Amino acid sequence: MSNIVIKNLYKLYNPNKPNAFYALKNIHLNIDDGEIMILKGISGSGKSTLLSLIGGLSKPSEGEIMIHEQNIAKLPDIMSSAFRHQEIGFIFQSFNLLEGLSVYQNILAPLALTTLSKETMHERIHQAMQLANIEHKKDQNVSSLSGGERQRCAIARAVVMNPQIILADEPTANLDKENSLMFIEILKKFKALHKTVIIATHDSVFDDLECIDRCVHMRDGELVE
């Protein structure tokens, strides 16, 4: 069963100007519940733009993005934000951590907008840290973490709301080989949890992995057969 259905998707930047260009053109894509999919392409191919639209961070110029039978492309900003908070976990290339705060405090941040009890919040954070293998650093300031540790903190923060859909934009771009392999181990955990994961990358470390269900290639804003 597809829990993400994309139809006739376009993203036009700088409309009605001489430098107008389509970052995405005529995208049609179904992504099944529990599927782990790679969006592969060089920089500028449109893969990060597509992730941004699926996650509701921006809106398409045309087309539909149906998630759980809801067209998120048509949601008002406040509803889009709420949907994103509940349903989507983001793993950014630059980590986007709150500098000056501890690992625990960074992971707590998404839960601060909920009405969960302190006990439930603590349990959620504990589970997220365990999944990302960062619990041993919970009281450490994120500013002092290594690149791999920062990413594992970001992963824990992304999953603490228990989203079904996880979007990762170039997750290994700033990692060495050892930490890239650690990310793949976490990816296997997502597979076991039946999470839907979409990874935008051009890294060959993801080639031929058993936990990857499909690789979709992009070029010049279009899907390549």
Coordinates of N, CA and C in Angstrom, one line a residue:
M1 N 0.8 -1.2 0.0 CA 0.0 0.0 0.0 C 0.9 1.2 0.0
S2 N 0.6 2.2 -0.9 CA 1.4 3.4 -1.0 C 0.9 4.4 0.0
N3 N 1.8 4.9 0.9 CA 1.4 6.0 1.8 C 1.9 7.3 1.4
I4 N 2.7 7.4 0.3 CA 3.0 8.6 -0.4 C 2.7 8.5 -1.9
V5 N 1.9 9.3 -2.4 CA 1.5 9.3 -3.8 C 1.7 10.7 -4.4
I6 N 2.7 10.8 -5.3 CA 3.0 12.1 -5.9 C 2.6 12.1 -7.4
K7 N 1.8 13.1 -7.8 CA 1.3 13.2 -9.1 C 1.5 14.6 -9.7
N8 N 2.1 14.5 -10.9 CA 2.2 15.7 -11.8 C 2.9 16.9 -11.0
L9 N 4.0 16.6 -10.4 CA 4.6 17.6 -9.5 C 5.6 18.5 -10.2
Y10 N 5.5 19.8 -10.0 CA 6.4 20.8 -10.6 C 6.8 21.7 -9.5
K11 N 8.0 22.2 -9.6 CA 8.5 23.3 -8.7 C 9.2 24.3 -9.6
L12 N 8.6 25.5 -9.7 CA 9.2 26.6 -10.5 C 9.7 27.7 -9.6
Y13 N 10.9 28.0 -9.8 CA 11.5 29.1 -9.1 C 11.6 30.4 -9.9
N14 N 11.5 31.5 -9.3 CA 11.5 32.9 -10.0 C 10.5 33.0 -11.1
P15 N 9.2 32.6 -10.9 CA 8.2 32.7 -11.9 C 8.1 34.1 -12.5
N16 N 7.8 34.2 -13.8 CA 7.6 35.4 -14.5 C 8.9 36.3 -14.5
K17 N 10.0 35.7 -14.4 CA 11.3 36.5 -14.4 C 12.2 35.8 -15.5
P18 N 13.2 36.6 -16.0 CA 14.1 36.0 -17.0 C 14.9 34.8 -16.5
N19 N 15.1 34.7 -15.2 CA 15.9 33.6 -14.6 C 15.0 32.5 -14.1
A20 N 13.7 32.4 -14.5 CA 12.8 31.4 -14.1 C 13.4 30.0 -14.5
F21 N 13.2 29.0 -13.6 CA 13.7 27.6 -14.0 C 12.9 26.6 -13.1
Y22 N 12.7 25.4 -13.7 CA 12.0 24.4 -13.1 C 13.0 23.5 -12.3
A23 N 12.9 23.4 -11.0 CA 13.7 22.5 -10.2 C 13.2 21.1 -10.3
L24 N 11.8 21.0 -10.5 CA 11.2 19.7 -10.6 C 10.2 19.8 -11.8
K25 N 10.1 18.7 -12.6 CA 9.2 18.7 -13.7 C 8.5 17.3 -13.8
N26 N 7.2 17.4 -13.8 CA 6.4 16.2 -14.1 C 6.8 14.9 -13.3
I27 N 6.8 15.1 -11.9 CA 7.2 14.0 -11.1 C 6.0 13.2 -10.7
H28 N 6.0 11.9 -11.0 CA 5.0 10.9 -10.6 C 5.7 9.8 -9.8
L29 N 5.3 9.6 -8.6 CA 6.0 8.6 -7.8 C 5.1 8.1 -6.7
N30 N 5.1 6.8 -6.5 CA 4.4 6.1 -5.4 C 5.5 5.5 -4.4
I31 N 5.3 5.7 -3.1 CA 6.3 5.2 -2.2 C 5.5 4.4 -1.1
D32 N 5.8 3.1 -1.0 CA 5.0 2.2 -0.2 C 5.3 2.4 1.3
D33 N 4.4 2.1 2.1 CA 4.6 2.1 3.6 C 5.7 1.1 3.9
G34 N 6.7 1.6 4.7 CA 7.8 0.7 5.1 C 8.9 0.6 4.1
E35 N 8.8 1.3 3.0 CA 9.8 1.2 1.9 C 11.0 2.1 2.3
I36 N 12.2 1.6 2.0 CA 13.4 2.4 2.1 C 13.9 2.7 0.7
M37 N 13.9 4.0 0.3 CA 14.1 4.4 -1.1 C 15.2 5.4 -1.2
I38 N 16.1 5.2 -2.2 CA 17.2 6.2 -2.4 C 16.8 7.1 -3.6
L39 N 16.9 8.4 -3.4 CA 16.8 9.3 -4.5 C 18.3 9.7 -4.9
K40 N 18.7 9.3 -6.1 CA 20.1 9.4 -6.4 C 20.2 10.4 -7.6
G41 N 21.2 11.2 -7.5 CA 21.5 12.2 -8.5 C 22.6 13.2 -8.1
I42 N 23.2 13.8 -9.1 CA 24.2 14.8 -8.8 C 23.6 16.0 -8.1
S43 N 24.5 16.9 -7.6 CA 24.0 18.2 -7.0 C 23.2 18.9 -8.1
G44 N 22.1 19.5 -7.8 CA 21.3 20.2 -8.7 C 20.3 19.4 -9.5
S45 N 20.2 18.1 -9.2 CA 19.3 17.2 -9.9 C 17.9 17.3 -9.5
G46 N 17.6 17.9 -8.3 CA 16.3 18.1 -7.8 C 15.9 17.2 -6.6
K47 N 16.8 16.4 -6.2 CA 16.4 15.4 -5.2 C 16.1 16.1 -3.8
S48 N 16.9 17.1 -3.5 CA 16.7 17.8 -2.2 C 15.4 18.6 -2.3
T49 N 15.1 19.2 -3.4 CA 13.9 19.9 -3.6 C 12.7 19.0 -3.4
L50 N 12.8 17.8 -4.0 CA 11.7 16.8 -3.8 C 11.5 16.4 -2.4
L51 N 12.6 16.2 -1.7 CA 12.5 15.9 -0.2 C 11.8 17.0 0.5
S52 N 12.2 18.3 0.2 CA 11.6 19.4 0.8 C 10.1 19.5 0.6
L53 N 9.6 19.2 -0.6 CA 8.2 19.2 -0.9 C 7.4 18.1 -0.1
I54 N 8.0 16.9 -0.1 CA 7.4 15.7 0.6 C 7.3 16.1 2.0
G55 N 8.3 16.7 2.6 CA 8.2 17.1 4.0 C 7.4 18.3 4.4
G56 N 6.9 19.0 3.4 CA 6.1 20.1 3.6 C 6.9 21.4 4.0
L57 N 8.2 21.4 3.7 CA 9.0 22.5 4.0 C 8.8 23.6 3.0
S58 N 8.3 23.3 1.8 CA 7.9 24.2 0.8 C 6.8 23.6 0.0
K59 N 6.2 24.4 -0.9 CA 5.0 24.0 -1.6 C 5.3 23.9 -3.1
P60 N 4.7 23.0 -3.8 CA 4.9 22.8 -5.3 C 4.2 23.9 -6.0
S61 N 4.7 24.2 -7.2 CA 4.0 25.1 -8.1 C 2.8 24.5 -8.7
E62 N 2.8 23.1 -8.8 CA 1.7 22.4 -9.4 C 1.8 21.0 -9.0
G63 N 0.7 20.3 -8.9 CA 0.7 18.9 -8.6 C 0.2 18.5 -7.2
E64 N 0.2 17.2 -6.9 CA -0.3 16.7 -5.6 C 0.8 15.9 -4.9
I65 N 0.7 16.0 -3.6 CA 1.6 15.1 -2.7 C 0.6 14.6 -1.7
M66 N 0.2 13.3 -1.9 CA -0.8 12.7 -1.0 C 0.0 11.9 0.0
I67 N -0.2 12.2 1.3 CA 0.4 11.4 2.4 C -0.7 11.0 3.3
H68 N -0.9 9.7 3.5 CA -2.0 9.2 4.3 C -3.3 9.8 3.8
E69 N -3.4 9.8 2.5 CA -4.6 10.3 1.8 C -5.0 11.8 2.0
Q70 N -4.0 12.5 2.4 CA -4.1 14.0 2.6 C -3.2 14.7 1.7
N71 N -3.7 15.7 0.9 CA -2.8 16.4 0.0 C -2.1 17.5 0.8
I72 N -0.9 17.3 1.2 CA -0.2 18.2 2.0 C 0.2 19.5 1.2
A73 N 0.2 19.4 -0.1 CA 0.5 20.6 -1.0 C -0.5 21.7 -0.8
K74 N -1.7 21.3 -0.3 CA -2.8 22.3 -0.2 C -3.0 22.7 1.2
L75 N -2.3 22.2 2.2 CA -2.5 22.6 3.6 C -2.1 24.0 3.8
P76 N -2.8 24.7 4.6 CA -2.4 26.1 5.1 C -1.1 25.9 5.9
D77 N -0.3 26.9 6.0 CA 1.0 26.8 6.6 C 1.0 26.3 8.0
I78 N 0.0 26.7 8.8 CA -0.1 26.3 10.2 C -0.4 24.8 10.3
M79 N -1.3 24.3 9.4 CA -1.6 22.9 9.4 C -0.4 22.1 8.8
S80 N 0.3 22.6 7.9 CA 1.4 22.0 7.3 C 2.5 21.8 8.4
S81 N 2.7 22.8 9.2 CA 3.7 22.7 10.3 C 3.3 21.6 11.3
A82 N 2.0 21.6 11.6 CA 1.6 20.6 12.6 C 1.7 19.2 12.0
F83 N 1.4 19.0 10.7 CA 1.5 17.7 10.1 C 3.0 17.3 10.1
R84 N 3.9 18.2 9.7 CA 5.3 17.9 9.7 C 5.8 17.5 11.1
H85 N 5.4 18.2 12.1 CA 5.8 17.9 13.4 C 5.4 16.5 13.9
Q86 N 4.2 16.0 13.5 CA 3.7 14.7 13.9 C 4.1 13.6 13.0
E87 N 4.2 13.8 11.7 CA 4.3 12.7 10.8 C 5.7 12.5 10.1
I88 N 6.6 13.6 10.2 CA 7.8 13.5 9.4 C 9.0 13.7 10.3
G89 N 10.0 12.9 10.1 CA 11.3 13.1 10.8 C 12.4 13.5 9.8
F90 N 13.0 14.6 10.0 CA 14.1 15.1 9.1 C 15.5 14.8 9.6
I91 N 16.3 14.3 8.7 CA 17.8 14.2 9.0 C 18.5 15.1 8.0
F92 N 19.0 16.2 8.5 CA 19.6 17.2 7.6 C 21.1 17.0 7.5
Q93 N 21.7 17.3 6.3 CA 23.1 17.2 6.1 C 23.9 18.0 7.1
S94 N 23.4 19.2 7.4 CA 24.1 20.1 8.3 C 23.7 19.9 9.8
F95 N 22.9 18.9 10.1 CA 22.5 18.5 11.4 C 21.4 19.4 12.1
N96 N 21.6 20.7 11.9 CA 20.7 21.7 12.5 C 20.4 21.6 14.0
L97 N 21.5 21.3 14.7 CA 21.3 21.2 16.2 C 21.3 22.5 16.8
L98 N 20.8 22.5 18.1 CA 20.7 23.8 18.9 C 22.0 23.9 19.6
E99 N 22.9 24.7 19.1 CA 24.2 24.9 19.8 C 24.1 25.4 21.2
G100 N 25.0 25.0 22.1 CA 24.9 25.4 23.4 C 24.1 24.6 24.3
L101 N 23.3 23.6 23.7 CA 22.4 22.7 24.5 C 23.0 21.3 24.5
S102 N 22.6 20.5 25.4 CA 23.1 19.1 25.5 C 22.4 18.3 24.5
V103 N 22.9 17.1 24.3 CA 22.2 16.1 23.5 C 20.8 15.8 23.9
Y104 N 20.6 15.6 25.2 CA 19.3 15.4 25.8 C 18.3 16.6 25.5
Q105 N 18.8 17.8 25.7 CA 18.0 19.0 25.4 C 17.6 19.1 24.0
N106 N 18.5 18.8 23.1 CA 18.2 18.9 21.6 C 17.1 17.9 21.3
I107 N 17.2 16.7 21.8 CA 16.2 15.7 21.5 C 14.9 16.0 22.1
L108 N 14.9 16.7 23.2 CA 13.7 17.1 23.9 C 12.9 18.1 23.1
A109 N 13.6 18.9 22.3 CA 13.0 20.1 21.7 C 11.7 19.8 21.0
P110 N 11.6 18.8 20.1 CA 10.3 18.5 19.4 C 9.2 18.2 20.4
L111 N 9.5 17.6 21.5 CA 8.5 17.1 22.5 C 7.9 18.3 23.3
A112 N 8.7 19.4 23.3 CA 8.2 20.6 24.1 C 6.9 21.1 23.6
L113 N 6.5 20.8 22.3 CA 5.3 21.3 21.8 C 4.1 20.4 22.0
T114 N 4.4 19.3 22.8 CA 3.3 18.3 23.0 C 2.8 18.5 24.5
T115 N 1.8 17.7 24.8 CA 1.2 17.7 26.1 C 1.6 16.4 26.8
L116 N 2.6 15.7 26.4 CA 3.0 14.5 27.0 C 3.6 14.7 28.4
S117 N 3.4 13.7 29.3 CA 3.9 13.9 30.6 C 5.4 13.8 30.6
K118 N 6.1 14.3 31.7 CA 7.5 14.3 31.8 C 8.1 12.8 31.7
E119 N 7.4 11.9 32.3 CA 7.8 10.5 32.3 C 7.8 10.0 30.9
T120 N 6.7 10.3 30.1 CA 6.6 9.8 28.7 C 7.6 10.4 27.9
M121 N 7.9 11.7 28.1 CA 8.9 12.4 27.3 C 10.3 11.8 27.5
H122 N 10.6 11.5 28.8 CA 11.9 10.9 29.1 C 12.0 9.5 28.5
E123 N 10.9 8.7 28.5 CA 11.0 7.4 27.9 C 11.2 7.5 26.3
R124 N 10.5 8.5 25.7 CA 10.7 8.7 24.3 C 12.1 9.1 24.0
I125 N 12.7 10.0 24.8 CA 14.1 10.4 24.5 C 15.0 9.2 24.7
H126 N 14.8 8.5 25.8 CA 15.6 7.3 26.0 C 15.6 6.3 24.8
Q127 N 14.4 6.0 24.3 CA 14.3 5.1 23.2 C 15.0 5.7 21.9
A128 N 14.8 7.0 21.7 CA 15.5 7.6 20.5 C 17.0 7.6 20.6
M129 N 17.5 7.8 21.8 CA 18.9 7.8 22.0 C 19.5 6.4 21.9
Q130 N 18.8 5.4 22.3 CA 19.2 4.0 22.2 C 19.2 3.6 20.7
L131 N 18.2 4.0 19.9 CA 18.2 3.7 18.5 C 19.4 4.3 17.8
A132 N 19.7 5.5 18.2 CA 20.8 6.3 17.5 C 22.1 6.0 18.1
N133 N 22.2 5.2 19.2 CA 23.5 4.9 19.8 C 24.2 6.2 20.3
I134 N 23.5 7.1 21.0 CA 24.0 8.4 21.5 C 23.7 8.6 23.0
E135 N 23.2 7.6 23.6 CA 22.8 7.7 25.0 C 23.9 8.1 25.9
H136 N 25.1 7.5 25.6 CA 26.3 7.7 26.5 C 26.8 9.2 26.4
K137 N 26.2 10.0 25.5 CA 26.6 11.4 25.4 C 25.5 12.3 25.8
K138 N 24.5 11.8 26.5 CA 23.2 12.6 26.7 C 23.4 13.9 27.4
D139 N 24.4 14.0 28.3 CA 24.6 15.3 29.0 C 25.7 16.2 28.4
Q140 N 26.2 15.7 27.3 CA 27.3 16.5 26.7 C 26.8 17.6 25.8
N141 N 27.4 18.8 25.8 CA 27.0 19.9 24.9 C 27.3 19.4 23.4
V142 N 26.3 19.7 22.6 CA 26.4 19.2 21.2 C 27.6 19.9 20.5
S143 N 28.0 21.1 21.0 CA 29.1 21.8 20.3 C 30.4 21.1 20.4
S144 N 30.5 20.2 21.4 CA 31.8 19.4 21.6 C 31.7 18.0 20.9
L145 N 30.7 17.7 20.2 CA 30.6 16.4 19.6 C 31.3 16.3 18.3
S146 N 31.7 15.1 18.0 CA 32.3 14.8 16.7 C 31.2 14.8 15.6
G147 N 31.6 14.8 14.3 CA 30.6 14.8 13.3 C 29.6 13.7 13.3
G148 N 30.1 12.5 13.6 CA 29.3 11.3 13.7 C 28.3 11.4 14.8
E149 N 28.8 11.9 16.0 CA 28.0 12.0 17.2 C 26.9 13.0 17.0
R150 N 27.3 14.1 16.3 CA 26.3 15.2 16.0 C 25.1 14.6 15.1
Q151 N 25.5 13.8 14.1 CA 24.5 13.2 13.3 C 23.6 12.2 14.1
R152 N 24.2 11.4 15.0 CA 23.4 10.5 15.7 C 22.4 11.2 16.7
C153 N 22.9 12.4 17.2 CA 22.0 13.2 18.0 C 20.8 13.7 17.1
A154 N 21.2 14.2 15.9 CA 20.1 14.6 15.0 C 19.2 13.5 14.6
I155 N 19.6 12.3 14.4 CA 18.8 11.2 14.1 C 17.8 10.9 15.3
A156 N 18.4 11.0 16.5 CA 17.5 10.7 17.7 C 16.4 11.8 17.8
R157 N 16.8 13.1 17.5 CA 15.8 14.1 17.5 C 14.8 13.9 16.4
A158 N 15.2 13.4 15.3 CA 14.2 13.2 14.1 C 13.2 12.1 14.4
V159 N 13.6 11.1 15.3 CA 12.7 10.0 15.5 C 11.9 10.1 16.9
V160 N 12.2 11.1 17.7 CA 11.6 11.1 19.0 C 10.1 11.3 19.0
M161 N 9.6 11.8 18.0 CA 8.1 11.9 17.8 C 7.5 10.7 17.2
N162 N 8.3 9.7 17.0 CA 7.9 8.4 16.4 C 7.2 8.6 15.1
P163 N 7.8 9.4 14.1 CA 7.2 9.5 12.8 C 7.2 8.3 12.0
Q164 N 6.3 8.1 11.1 CA 6.3 7.0 10.2 C 7.2 7.2 9.0
I165 N 7.4 8.5 8.6 CA 8.2 8.9 7.5 C 9.4 9.6 7.9
I166 N 10.6 9.1 7.4 CA 11.9 9.8 7.7 C 12.5 10.2 6.4
L167 N 12.9 11.5 6.4 CA 13.6 12.0 5.2 C 15.0 12.4 5.5
A168 N 15.9 11.9 4.8 CA 17.4 12.2 5.0 C 18.0 12.8 3.8
D169 N 18.5 14.0 4.0 CA 19.1 14.8 2.9 C 20.7 14.7 3.0
E170 N 21.3 13.9 2.1 CA 22.7 13.7 2.0 C 23.3 13.4 3.4
P171 N 22.7 12.3 4.1 CA 23.1 12.1 5.5 C 24.5 11.7 5.7
T172 N 25.3 11.2 4.7 CA 26.6 10.8 4.9 C 27.6 11.8 4.2
A173 N 27.2 12.9 3.7 CA 28.1 13.8 3.0 C 29.2 14.4 3.9
N174 N 28.9 14.6 5.2 CA 29.9 15.1 6.1 C 30.5 14.1 7.1
L175 N 30.4 12.8 6.7 CA 30.9 11.7 7.5 C 32.0 11.0 6.9
D176 N 32.9 10.4 7.7 CA 33.9 9.5 7.2 C 33.3 8.1 7.0
K177 N 34.1 7.2 6.5 CA 33.6 5.9 6.2 C 33.0 5.2 7.4
E178 N 33.7 5.2 8.5 CA 33.3 4.5 9.7 C 31.9 5.0 10.1
N179 N 31.7 6.3 10.2 CA 30.4 6.9 10.6 C 29.3 6.7 9.5
S180 N 29.7 6.6 8.3 CA 28.7 6.3 7.2 C 28.2 4.9 7.4
L181 N 29.1 3.9 7.8 CA 28.7 2.6 8.1 C 27.8 2.5 9.3
M182 N 28.1 3.4 10.3 CA 27.2 3.4 11.5 C 25.8 3.9 11.1
F183 N 25.7 4.8 10.2 CA 24.4 5.3 9.7 C 23.7 4.2 9.0
I184 N 24.3 3.3 8.3 CA 23.7 2.2 7.6 C 23.1 1.2 8.7
E185 N 23.8 1.0 9.8 CA 23.3 0.2 10.8 C 22.0 0.7 11.4
I186 N 22.0 2.1 11.6 CA 20.7 2.7 12.0 C 19.6 2.5 11.0
L187 N 20.0 2.6 9.7 CA 19.0 2.4 8.6 C 18.4 1.0 8.7
K188 N 19.2 0.0 9.1 CA 18.7 -1.3 9.2 C 17.6 -1.4 10.4
K189 N 17.9 -0.6 11.4 CA 16.9 -0.5 12.5 C 15.6 0.1 12.0
F190 N 15.7 1.1 11.2 CA 14.5 1.7 10.6 C 13.7 0.7 9.8
K191 N 14.4 -0.2 9.1 CA 13.8 -1.2 8.3 C 13.0 -2.2 9.2
A192 N 13.6 -2.6 10.3 CA 13.0 -3.5 11.3 C 11.8 -2.9 11.9
L193 N 11.8 -1.5 12.0 CA 10.6 -0.8 12.6 C 9.6 -0.5 11.6
H194 N 9.8 -0.9 10.3 CA 8.8 -0.7 9.2 C 8.6 0.8 9.0
K195 N 9.7 1.6 9.1 CA 9.6 3.1 8.8 C 9.7 3.3 7.3
T196 N 9.1 4.3 6.8 CA 9.2 4.7 5.4 C 10.4 5.7 5.4
V197 N 11.4 5.4 4.6 CA 12.6 6.2 4.6 C 13.0 6.6 3.2
I198 N 13.2 7.9 3.0 CA 13.6 8.4 1.7 C 15.0 9.2 1.9
I199 N 16.0 8.7 1.1 CA 17.3 9.3 1.3 C 17.7 9.9 0.0
A200 N 18.1 11.2 0.0 CA 18.6 11.9 -1.1 C 20.1 11.8 -1.0
T201 N 20.8 11.3 -2.0 CA 22.2 11.1 -1.9 C 22.9 10.8 -3.3
H202 N 24.2 11.0 -3.3 CA 24.9 10.5 -4.5 C 26.1 9.7 -4.0
D203 N 26.0 9.2 -2.7 CA 27.1 8.4 -2.1 C 26.9 7.0 -2.5
S204 N 28.0 6.4 -3.0 CA 28.0 5.0 -3.4 C 27.9 4.0 -2.3
V205 N 28.0 4.5 -1.0 CA 28.0 3.6 0.1 C 26.6 2.9 0.2
F206 N 25.6 3.5 -0.4 CA 24.2 2.9 -0.4 C 24.0 1.9 -1.5
D207 N 24.9 1.8 -2.4 CA 24.8 0.9 -3.5 C 24.7 -0.6 -3.0
D208 N 23.7 -1.3 -3.5 CA 23.6 -2.8 -3.3 C 23.4 -3.2 -1.8
L209 N 22.8 -2.3 -1.0 CA 22.5 -2.7 0.3 C 21.2 -3.5 0.4
E210 N 21.2 -4.5 1.1 CA 20.0 -5.4 1.2 C 18.8 -4.6 1.8
C211 N 19.0 -3.7 2.7 CA 17.9 -3.0 3.3 C 17.3 -1.9 2.4
I212 N 17.9 -1.6 1.3 CA 17.3 -0.6 0.3 C 16.4 -1.3 -0.6
D213 N 15.1 -0.9 -0.7 CA 14.1 -1.5 -1.5 C 14.2 -1.0 -3.0
R214 N 14.6 0.3 -3.2 CA 14.5 0.8 -4.5 C 15.4 2.0 -4.6
C215 N 16.0 2.2 -5.8 CA 16.8 3.4 -6.1 C 16.2 4.1 -7.3
V216 N 15.8 5.4 -7.1 CA 15.2 6.2 -8.1 C 16.2 7.3 -8.5
H217 N 16.5 7.4 -9.8 CA 17.5 8.3 -10.3 C 16.9 9.6 -10.8
M218 N 17.5 10.7 -10.5 CA 17.0 12.0 -10.9 C 18.1 12.8 -11.7
R219 N 17.6 13.5 -12.7 CA 18.5 14.3 -13.5 C 17.7 15.5 -14.0
D220 N 18.3 16.7 -13.8 CA 17.6 18.0 -14.3 C 16.2 18.1 -13.9
G221 N 15.9 17.7 -12.6 CA 14.5 17.9 -12.1 C 13.5 16.8 -12.5
E222 N 14.0 15.8 -13.2 CA 13.1 14.7 -13.6 C 13.5 13.4 -13.1
L223 N 12.6 12.5 -13.0 CA 12.9 11.1 -12.7 C 13.5 10.4 -14.0
V224 N 14.5 9.6 -13.9 CA 15.1 8.9 -15.0 C 14.8 7.5 -14.9
E225 N 14.2 6.9 -16.0 CA 13.9 5.5 -16.0 C 15.1 4.6 -16.0

